Coordinates of N, CA and C in Angstrom, one line a residue:
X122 N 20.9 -7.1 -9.9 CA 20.5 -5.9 -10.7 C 19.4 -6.3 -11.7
X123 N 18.4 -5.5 -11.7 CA 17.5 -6.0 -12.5 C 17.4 -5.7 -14.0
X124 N 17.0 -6.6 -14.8 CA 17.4 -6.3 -16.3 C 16.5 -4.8 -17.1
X125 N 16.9 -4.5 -18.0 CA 15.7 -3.5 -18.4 C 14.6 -4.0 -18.7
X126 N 13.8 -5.3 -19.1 CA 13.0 -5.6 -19.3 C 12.0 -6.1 -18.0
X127 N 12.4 -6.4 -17.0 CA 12.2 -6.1 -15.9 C 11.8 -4.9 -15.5
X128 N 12.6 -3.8 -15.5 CA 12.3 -2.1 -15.5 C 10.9 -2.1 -16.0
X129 N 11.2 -2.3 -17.3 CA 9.9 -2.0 -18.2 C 8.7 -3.0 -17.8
X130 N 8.6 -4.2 -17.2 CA 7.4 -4.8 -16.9 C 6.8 -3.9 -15.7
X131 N 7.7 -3.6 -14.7 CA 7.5 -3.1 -13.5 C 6.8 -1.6 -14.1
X132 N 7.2 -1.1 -14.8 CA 6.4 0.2 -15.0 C 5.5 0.1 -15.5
X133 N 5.2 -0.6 -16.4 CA 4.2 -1.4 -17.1 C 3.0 -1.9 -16.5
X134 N 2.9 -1.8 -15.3 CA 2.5 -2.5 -13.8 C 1.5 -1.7 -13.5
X135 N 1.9 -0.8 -13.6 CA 1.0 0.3 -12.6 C 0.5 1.3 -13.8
X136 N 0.8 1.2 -14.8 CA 0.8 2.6 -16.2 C -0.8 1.8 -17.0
X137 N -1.8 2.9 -16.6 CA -2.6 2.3 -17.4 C -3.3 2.6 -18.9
X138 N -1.8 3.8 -19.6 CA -2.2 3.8 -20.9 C -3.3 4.5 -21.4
X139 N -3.7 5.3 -20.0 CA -5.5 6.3 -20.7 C -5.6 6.8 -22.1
X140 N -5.9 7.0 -22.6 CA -5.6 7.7 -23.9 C -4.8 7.0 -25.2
X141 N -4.7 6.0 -24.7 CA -3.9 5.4 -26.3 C -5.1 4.4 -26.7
X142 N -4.6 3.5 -27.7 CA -5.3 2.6 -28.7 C -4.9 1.2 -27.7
X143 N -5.1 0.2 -27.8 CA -4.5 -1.1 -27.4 C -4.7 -1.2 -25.9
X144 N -3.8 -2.7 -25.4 CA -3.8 -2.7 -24.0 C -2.7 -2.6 -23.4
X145 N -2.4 -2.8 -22.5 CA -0.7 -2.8 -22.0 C -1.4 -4.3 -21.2
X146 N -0.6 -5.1 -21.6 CA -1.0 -6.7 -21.2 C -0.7 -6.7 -20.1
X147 N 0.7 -6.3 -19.5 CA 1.3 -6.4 -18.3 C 0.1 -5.6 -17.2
X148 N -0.3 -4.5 -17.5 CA -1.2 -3.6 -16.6 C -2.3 -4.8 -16.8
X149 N -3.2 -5.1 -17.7 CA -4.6 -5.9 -18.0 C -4.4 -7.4 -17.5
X150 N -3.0 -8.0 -16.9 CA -3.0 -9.4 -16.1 C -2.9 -9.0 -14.7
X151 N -2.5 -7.8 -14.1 CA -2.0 -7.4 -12.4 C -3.4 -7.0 -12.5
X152 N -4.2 -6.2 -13.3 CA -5.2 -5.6 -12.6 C -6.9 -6.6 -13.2
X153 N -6.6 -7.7 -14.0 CA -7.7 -8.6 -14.6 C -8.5 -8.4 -14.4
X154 N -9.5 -9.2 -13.0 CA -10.9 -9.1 -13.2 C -11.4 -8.0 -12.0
X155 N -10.7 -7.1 -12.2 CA -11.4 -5.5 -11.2 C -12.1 -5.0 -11.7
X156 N -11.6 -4.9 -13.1 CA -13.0 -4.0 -13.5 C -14.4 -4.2 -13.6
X157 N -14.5 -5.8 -14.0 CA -15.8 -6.9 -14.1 C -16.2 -6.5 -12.6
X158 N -15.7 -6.7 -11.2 CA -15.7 -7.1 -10.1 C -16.3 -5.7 -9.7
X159 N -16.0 -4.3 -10.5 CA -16.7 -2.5 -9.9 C -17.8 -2.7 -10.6
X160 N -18.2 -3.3 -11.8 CA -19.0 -2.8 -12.8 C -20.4 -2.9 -12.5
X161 N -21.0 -1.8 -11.8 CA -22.0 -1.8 -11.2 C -24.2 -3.1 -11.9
X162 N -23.5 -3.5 -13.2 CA -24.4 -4.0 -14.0 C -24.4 -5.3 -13.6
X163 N -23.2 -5.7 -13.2 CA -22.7 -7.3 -12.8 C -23.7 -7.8 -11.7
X164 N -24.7 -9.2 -12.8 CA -25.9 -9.9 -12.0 C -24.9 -10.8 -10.9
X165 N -25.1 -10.6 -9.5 CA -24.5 -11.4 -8.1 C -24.6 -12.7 -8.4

């Protein structure tokens, strides 16, 4: 059975928080360097 804080990492996971202040860490380590990697300005 998985713990609540478990629950909560896992939602945490996929929730990217639009509209608030701060980061959700757990979202900004699964999804790291994607956004660098779309960012059309990025010298190859």
């Amino acid at each position: 059975m998985m713990s609540n804080q478990q629950n909560n990492h896992k939602a945490n996971q996929g929730n990217a928080n639009k509209g608030t202040s701060g980061t959700n860490q757990a979202y900004a380590k699964v999804h790291g360097n994607r956004g660098k990697q779309m960012n059309p300005n990025q010298k190859k």
